[in-house]
């Protein structure tokens, strides 16, 4: 009689969604995640900015915006509200341990350093808008990551086109 050798590696969930001190829910490592590891794909419906923004009105004046939209380019977003997964709960940090990588139009969240169990996963949202970043605009996208290097906003430095 033959028996198949069992693998000694036991794979379980590598992260979990929990309450975050930064904002609402966040995603936390349950195991060691090594630098360079691909953790999760940012899933959701690919649709145009115009389409998506028609569904989600801006926050009332003076209140921070909240979004599950991941911007792919000037035209397209991934809408995490529709067919999304846990990636939509990953918060922004100005000193992130992950980055969002574009792989042929699909977005993957990858570790840029070693992440220990219990640590929150985050990446730099680097939000880009054409309008001038006045204090009022920055206030619509405040950052509460709490890092020494926090720039105070989820907006990234303007990228040249
Ligand atoms: C993709 S959701 C992340 C999940 C979010 N924590 C929640 O519970 O819905 C993105 C939204 O979370 C909030 N957020 C994420 N990172 C933040 C941060 N560092 N500071 C303040 N708000 C943040 C903002 O409202 C942002 O639009
Ligand atoms: Zn910050």
CSV table of C-alpha atoms and ligand atoms in Angstrom, one decimal, residues 92-94 143-147 150-153, ligand 2:
chain,number,residue,atom,x,y,z
A,92,UNK,CA,-2.9,54.5,4.5
A,93,UNK,CA,0.3,55.3,6.3
A,94,UNK,CA,3.0,57.9,5.5
A,143,UNK,CA,-4.1,61.5,7.7
A,144,UNK,CA,-4.1,60.1,11.2
A,145,UNK,CA,-1.3,57.5,10.7
A,146,UNK,CA,0.5,58.9,13.7
A,147,UNK,CA,4.0,58.5,12.2
A,150,UNK,CA,3.2,62.0,8.8
A,151,UNK,CA,2.5,64.6,6.1
A,152,UNK,CA,-1.0,65.2,7.6
A,153,UNK,CA,-2.9,64.2,4.4
B,2,LIG,ZN1,0.3,60.1,7.9
